């Protein structure tokens, strides 16, 4: 049987050398030459855009040169921004189509994506709202256990979803994903970080990625970069001897940048698009990003779990959300520049004084770099 297969491949290669090279590349889990050059970059002053839309731009740029990118959405294509311009739907009469209409069946979608990667030569992407990742989480967990390079595109990542209310506003989901071994959880702050998330996700061989993306428009920030995402966390606004470090993810990064302008004193701003990648960095780098004897305050519209490894104080969600416009929801819980500035000042004037005086350390300043243990991938 093997001999017959090898003979077939040899014959195909002789007759269709270009197509055969493509198949061999894909089954060897190799990427096209210079593929990363198609990822868009952005500069301050460019139009404010939701990261779900920026994700659609990056996904389409990659899909145009990578026929192995195949996937779809659980009945939320217009919201997830995952439609492929280079391909139509996979249907009975269009088997060449690369876009799958999964319907409202998140778990089945995730399982099918894993199966596509297991077959070989395919990089699957599947999409829904971040809250609904819970419906498909067994498939996410199995992707991590089995070493599937599967890109989970999760939009509407926070209170910014607005009117759909608490049932749709994710609170605990971000930390649930972060706590799962061998899954990279990205929450990009703008266009550069969205492209950076795709770059890292595509570079993986045995690790799935979850991209948590905003519904609301976000500004293109100074200091962000595509390559910075690979570090997990990095400084985007640096001050010498700052009064505090504000560390945030996603939409809250730009909120912190604006909040710092409303306060007296100096504040370094750190964006942390992927905590797991930051944990993998050398101690020296983590100490540079989170310096000793400097209060660190985390800001994220999600549950607090995990933040006290990186911060002395966390401005986070402690309840479910509320119904209302996205901007009103964020104002209600204090996730506006004015609200964050007031909370930071209050903490620095009280508990923060003791932190600065005694120089309390953080686990992230001492923990050895983590390594992804993929022993289970080898025997599954």
Coordinates of C-alpha atoms in Angstrom, one line a residue:
X1 CA 0.0 0.0 0.0
X2 CA 2.8 2.4 0.9
X3 CA 4.6 1.6 -2.3
X4 CA 1.5 2.3 -4.3
X5 CA 1.0 5.6 -2.6
X6 CA 4.6 6.6 -3.2
X7 CA 4.2 5.7 -6.8
X8 CA 1.1 7.8 -7.1
X9 CA 2.8 10.8 -5.5
X10 CA 5.8 10.4 -7.8
X11 CA 3.6 10.4 -10.8
X12 CA 1.6 13.4 -9.6
X13 CA 4.8 15.3 -8.9
X14 CA 6.1 14.6 -12.3
X15 CA 2.9 15.8 -14.0
X16 CA 2.0 18.7 -11.6
X17 CA 5.3 19.8 -9.9
X18 CA 3.9 23.2 -8.7
X19 CA 0.8 21.6 -7.1
X20 CA 2.8 18.7 -5.6
X21 CA 5.2 21.2 -4.0
X22 CA 2.2 23.0 -2.4
X23 CA 0.8 19.7 -1.0
X24 CA 4.2 18.7 0.4
X25 CA 4.7 22.1 2.0
X26 CA 1.3 22.0 3.6
X27 CA 1.6 18.4 5.0
X28 CA 5.1 19.3 6.3
X29 CA 3.5 22.2 8.3
X30 CA 5.7 24.7 6.5
X31 CA 4.7 28.2 5.7
X32 CA 5.1 30.0 2.3
X33 CA 8.2 32.1 1.9
X34 CA 7.8 35.7 3.2
X35 CA 4.2 35.0 4.2
X36 CA 4.4 37.4 7.1
X37 CA 5.0 40.4 4.8
X38 CA 1.3 40.4 3.8
X39 CA 0.2 41.2 7.4
X40 CA -1.0 44.8 7.6
X41 CA 0.7 47.4 9.8
X42 CA -0.7 50.6 11.2
X43 CA 0.5 53.9 12.5
X44 CA -0.9 56.4 15.0
X45 CA -3.5 58.6 13.3
X46 CA -4.9 55.8 11.2
X47 CA -8.6 55.3 11.5
X48 CA -9.9 53.7 14.7
X49 CA -11.2 50.2 13.9
X50 CA -12.6 47.3 16.0
X51 CA -10.1 44.5 16.3
X52 CA -12.7 42.1 15.0
X53 CA -12.6 44.0 11.7
X54 CA -8.8 44.2 11.8
X55 CA -8.8 40.5 12.3
X56 CA -10.9 40.1 9.1
X57 CA -8.3 42.1 7.2
X58 CA -5.4 40.0 8.5
X59 CA -7.2 36.7 8.0
X60 CA -8.0 37.6 4.4
X61 CA -4.5 38.7 3.7
X62 CA -3.2 35.4 4.8
X63 CA -5.9 33.3 3.2
X64 CA -5.1 34.8 -0.2
X65 CA -1.6 33.2 -0.1
X66 CA -2.3 30.2 2.1
X67 CA -4.9 27.8 0.6
X68 CA -4.6 25.7 3.8
X69 CA -6.6 28.3 5.8
X70 CA -10.1 26.8 5.8
X71 CA -12.9 27.6 8.3
X72 CA -16.0 29.5 9.2
X73 CA -18.3 30.8 11.8
X74 CA -21.2 29.5 13.9
X75 CA -23.9 31.6 12.2
X76 CA -22.1 34.9 13.0
X77 CA -20.1 35.6 9.9
X78 CA -21.1 39.3 9.6
X79 CA -20.3 39.9 13.3
X80 CA -17.1 37.8 13.4
X81 CA -15.8 39.4 10.1
X82 CA -14.5 36.0 8.9
X83 CA -15.9 35.8 5.3
X84 CA -13.1 35.0 2.8
X85 CA -12.9 37.2 -0.2
X86 CA -10.7 34.7 -2.0
X87 CA -13.2 31.8 -1.7
X88 CA -16.8 31.0 -1.6
X89 CA -18.7 28.6 0.6
X90 CA -18.0 24.9 0.7
X91 CA -21.2 23.3 -0.7
X92 CA -22.3 20.3 -2.7
X93 CA -22.0 22.3 -5.9
X94 CA -18.9 24.2 -4.9
X95 CA -16.5 21.7 -3.2
X96 CA -13.6 24.0 -3.9
X97 CA -15.0 26.5 -1.4
X98 CA -13.0 27.1 1.8
X99 CA -15.6 28.8 3.9
X100 CA -17.9 26.6 6.1
X101 CA -21.3 27.7 7.4
X102 CA -21.5 25.8 10.6
X103 CA -24.8 27.1 11.9
X104 CA -25.4 27.5 15.7
X105 CA -23.4 24.5 16.7
X106 CA -20.2 25.7 18.4
X107 CA -19.0 22.4 19.8
X108 CA -19.5 20.6 16.4
X109 CA -17.7 23.5 14.7
X110 CA -14.7 23.2 17.0
X111 CA -14.6 19.4 16.7
X112 CA -14.7 19.7 12.9
X113 CA -11.9 22.2 12.9
X114 CA -9.7 19.8 15.0
X115 CA -10.6 17.0 12.5
X116 CA -9.5 19.1 9.6
X117 CA -6.1 19.7 11.2
X118 CA -5.7 16.1 12.2
X119 CA -6.2 15.1 8.6
X120 CA -3.2 17.2 7.6
X121 CA -2.5 20.1 5.2
X122 CA -5.1 22.3 6.7
X123 CA -5.0 25.2 9.2
X124 CA -8.6 25.6 10.5
X125 CA -10.2 28.7 11.9
X126 CA -13.5 28.8 13.7
X127 CA -15.4 31.8 15.0
X128 CA -18.2 32.9 17.4
X129 CA -18.6 35.4 20.3
X130 CA -16.1 35.0 23.1
X131 CA -18.9 34.1 25.6
X132 CA -19.9 31.2 23.5
X133 CA -16.5 29.6 23.6
X134 CA -17.9 27.8 26.6
X135 CA -20.2 25.8 24.3
X136 CA -17.2 24.6 22.4
X137 CA -14.6 24.4 25.1
X138 CA -14.2 20.6 25.1
X139 CA -13.0 21.1 21.5
X140 CA -10.7 23.9 22.5
X141 CA -9.2 21.7 25.3
X142 CA -8.9 18.7 22.9
X143 CA -7.1 20.9 20.4
X144 CA -4.5 21.8 23.2
X145 CA -4.2 18.1 24.2
X146 CA -3.9 16.8 20.7
X147 CA -1.5 19.6 19.5
X148 CA -3.8 21.0 16.8
X149 CA -2.9 24.3 15.2
X150 CA -6.4 25.7 15.3
X151 CA -7.2 29.4 15.3
X152 CA -10.3 30.3 17.4
X153 CA -11.6 33.7 16.4
X154 CA -13.7 35.0 19.3
X155 CA -15.2 38.5 18.9
X156 CA -17.3 40.7 21.2
X157 CA -14.8 40.2 24.0
X158 CA -16.0 42.5 26.8
X159 CA -18.6 44.9 28.2
X160 CA -18.2 46.7 24.9
X161 CA -20.7 44.3 23.3
X162 CA -23.3 46.5 25.0
X163 CA -27.0 45.9 24.5
X164 CA -26.9 42.1 24.4
X165 CA -26.3 42.3 28.1
X166 CA -24.8 40.0 30.8
X167 CA -25.6 36.8 28.9
X168 CA -23.3 37.9 26.1
X169 CA -20.7 39.9 28.0
X170 CA -17.7 37.7 28.8
X171 CA -16.3 37.9 32.3
X172 CA -14.6 34.6 33.2
X173 CA -13.9 33.3 29.7
X174 CA -10.6 35.1 29.2
X175 CA -9.1 33.5 32.3
X176 CA -10.5 30.1 31.6
X177 CA -8.6 30.1 28.3
X178 CA -5.4 31.5 29.9
X179 CA -5.5 28.7 32.5
X180 CA -5.6 26.0 29.9
X181 CA -2.3 24.4 29.1
X182 CA -0.9 24.8 25.5
X183 CA -3.4 27.4 24.4
X184 CA -2.3 30.9 23.5
X185 CA -4.8 33.5 24.5
X186 CA -4.5 36.8 22.6
X187 CA -6.3 40.0 23.4
X188 CA -4.8 42.6 21.0
X189 CA -5.1 46.4 21.6
X190 CA -5.0 47.6 18.0
X191 CA -4.2 46.8 14.4
X192 CA -0.5 46.1 14.9
X193 CA -1.2 43.7 17.8
X194 CA -4.0 42.0 15.8
X195 CA -1.5 41.3 13.0
X196 CA 1.0 40.2 15.6
X197 CA -1.4 37.7 17.1
X198 CA -2.0 36.2 13.7
X199 CA 1.8 36.0 13.1
X200 CA 2.4 34.1 16.3
X201 CA -0.6 31.9 15.8
X202 CA 0.5 30.9 12.3
X203 CA 4.1 30.2 13.6
X204 CA 2.8 27.5 16.0
X205 CA 3.0 23.8 15.1
X206 CA 1.3 22.1 18.0
X207 CA -0.5 24.9 19.8
X208 CA -4.0 26.4 19.2
X209 CA -4.6 30.1 19.6
X210 CA -7.7 32.0 20.8
X211 CA -8.1 35.6 19.6
X212 CA -10.3 37.8 21.7
X213 CA -11.5 40.7 19.7
X214 CA -13.4 43.9 20.3
X215 CA -16.8 44.9 18.9
X216 CA -16.0 48.6 19.5
X217 CA -13.6 50.7 17.5
X218 CA -10.1 51.2 19.0
X219 CA -7.4 53.7 18.2
X220 CA -4.1 52.8 16.5
X221 CA -1.6 53.3 19.3
X222 CA 1.9 54.7 19.3
X223 CA 4.4 52.1 20.6
X224 CA 2.6 49.0 19.6
X225 CA 4.2 46.6 17.1
X226 CA 3.6 43.3 15.3
X227 CA 6.8 41.8 16.7
X228 CA 6.1 43.0 20.2
X229 CA 3.3 40.5 20.5
X230 CA 5.7 37.6 20.5
X231 CA 7.1 38.8 23.8
X232 CA 3.6 38.5 25.4
X233 CA 3.9 41.9 27.1
X234 CA 6.0 45.0 26.3
X235 CA 6.2 48.7 27.1
X236 CA 4.4 51.0 24.8
X237 CA 4.8 54.2 26.9
X238 CA 8.0 54.4 28.9
X239 CA 8.7 56.8 31.7
X240 CA 11.9 57.0 33.8
X241 CA 11.2 56.3 37.5
X242 CA 7.4 56.1 37.0
X243 CA 4.9 56.5 39.9
X244 CA 3.3 53.3 38.7
X245 CA 3.1 50.8 35.8
X246 CA -0.3 50.3 34.2
X247 CA -0.6 46.9 32.5
X248 CA -3.6 46.1 30.4
X249 CA -4.9 44.1 27.5
X250 CA -7.2 44.7 24.5
X251 CA -9.3 47.8 24.6
X252 CA -8.2 48.8 28.1
X253 CA -4.7 49.6 26.8
X254 CA -5.8 52.7 25.0
X255 CA -8.0 53.5 28.1
X256 CA -4.8 53.4 30.2
X257 CA -2.9 55.6 27.8
X258 CA -5.6 58.3 28.1
X259 CA -6.0 57.8 31.8
X260 CA -2.3 58.5 32.4
X261 CA -2.8 61.9 30.7
X262 CA -5.4 62.8 33.3
X263 CA -3.2 62.2 36.3
X264 CA -0.3 64.0 37.9
X265 CA 2.9 62.0 37.9
X266 CA 4.5 59.6 35.5
X267 CA 3.1 56.3 34.3
X268 CA 4.6 53.6 32.2
X269 CA 2.0 51.7 30.1
X270 CA 2.5 48.0 29.3
X271 CA 0.4 46.1 26.8
X272 CA 0.1 42.3 27.5
X273 CA -1.6 40.7 24.5
X274 CA -0.6 37.2 25.6
X275 CA 0.2 36.3 29.2
X276 CA 1.5 32.8 28.4
X277 CA 4.1 34.2 26.0
X278 CA 5.2 36.7 28.7
X279 CA 5.6 33.8 31.1
X280 CA 8.0 32.2 28.7
X281 CA 10.3 35.2 28.6
X282 CA 13.6 35.3 30.5
X283 CA 13.4 36.7 34.1
X284 CA 15.6 39.7 33.1
X285 CA 13.1 40.8 30.4
X286 CA 10.1 40.4 32.7
X287 CA 11.9 42.5 35.4
X288 CA 12.5 45.2 32.8
X289 CA 8.9 45.3 31.8
X290 CA 7.7 45.1 35.5
X291 CA 10.5 46.8 37.5
X292 CA 11.2 46.4 41.2
X293 CA 9.9 48.9 43.7
X294 CA 7.3 50.2 41.3
X295 CA 3.5 49.7 41.9
X296 CA 1.9 47.8 39.1
X297 CA -1.8 48.1 38.4
X298 CA -3.7 45.8 36.0
X299 CA -6.7 47.0 34.1
X300 CA -9.0 44.5 32.3
X301 CA -12.7 44.1 31.7
X302 CA -12.6 40.5 32.9
X303 CA -12.3 38.5 36.1
X304 CA -9.2 39.0 38.3
X305 CA -7.9 35.5 38.3
X306 CA -4.3 35.3 37.5
X307 CA -3.5 39.1 37.6
X308 CA -1.9 39.1 41.0
X309 CA 1.1 37.3 39.4
X310 CA 1.8 40.5 37.5
X311 CA 0.2 43.3 39.5
X312 CA -0.1 44.6 43.0
X313 CA -3.7 45.8 42.3
X314 CA -6.2 45.0 39.6
X315 CA -9.1 47.0 38.2
X316 CA -11.3 44.2 37.0
X317 CA -14.8 42.8 36.8
X318 CA -16.2 41.3 40.0
X319 CA -19.7 40.8 38.9
X320 CA -21.6 40.0 35.6
X321 CA -22.2 42.9 33.3
X322 CA -25.3 45.0 32.6
X323 CA -27.6 45.8 29.7
X324 CA -27.0 49.1 27.9
X325 CA -24.9 50.8 25.3
X326 CA -21.3 49.5 25.3
X327 CA -20.0 53.0 26.3
X328 CA -22.6 53.2 29.1
X329 CA -21.6 49.8 30.4
X330 CA -18.0 50.6 30.5
X331 CA -18.7 53.9 32.3
X332 CA -20.9 52.2 34.8
X333 CA -18.0 49.9 35.8
X334 CA -15.3 52.5 35.7
X335 CA -13.6 51.4 32.5
X336 CA -13.1 54.9 31.0
X337 CA -10.1 57.1 31.1
X338 CA -11.7 59.2 33.9
X339 CA -12.8 56.1 35.9
X340 CA -9.5 54.4 35.6
X341 CA -7.6 57.6 36.6
X342 CA -9.8 58.0 39.7
X343 CA -9.3 54.4 40.8
X344 CA -5.6 54.4 40.2
X345 CA -5.2 57.7 42.2
X346 CA -7.3 56.4 45.0
X347 CA -5.2 53.2 45.3
X348 CA -1.9 55.0 45.0
X349 CA -2.9 57.4 47.8
X350 CA -3.8 54.5 50.1
X351 CA -2.5 50.9 49.8
X352 CA -0.2 51.9 47.0
X353 CA 2.0 53.9 49.3
X354 CA 2.9 50.8 51.3
X355 CA 3.7 48.9 48.1
X356 CA 6.1 51.6 47.0
X357 CA 7.6 52.0 50.4
X358 CA 8.3 48.3 51.0
X359 CA 8.9 47.3 47.4
X360 CA 6.7 44.3 47.4
X361 CA 7.8 41.8 44.7
X362 CA 5.6 40.0 42.2
X363 CA 5.7 36.3 41.2
X364 CA 6.4 37.3 37.5
X365 CA 9.7 38.9 38.7
X366 CA 11.0 35.6 40.0
X367 CA 9.3 32.7 38.4
X368 CA 11.5 30.7 36.0
X369 CA 10.5 30.9 32.3
X370 CA 7.7 28.5 31.7
X371 CA 8.0 25.8 28.9
X372 CA 5.1 24.3 27.1
X373 CA 5.1 20.6 28.0
X374 CA 3.8 18.8 24.9
X375 CA 4.6 15.2 26.0
X376 CA 1.0 14.3 25.5
X377 CA 1.0 15.4 21.9
X378 CA 3.6 12.7 21.1
X379 CA 1.5 9.8 22.3
X380 CA -2.1 10.8 21.4

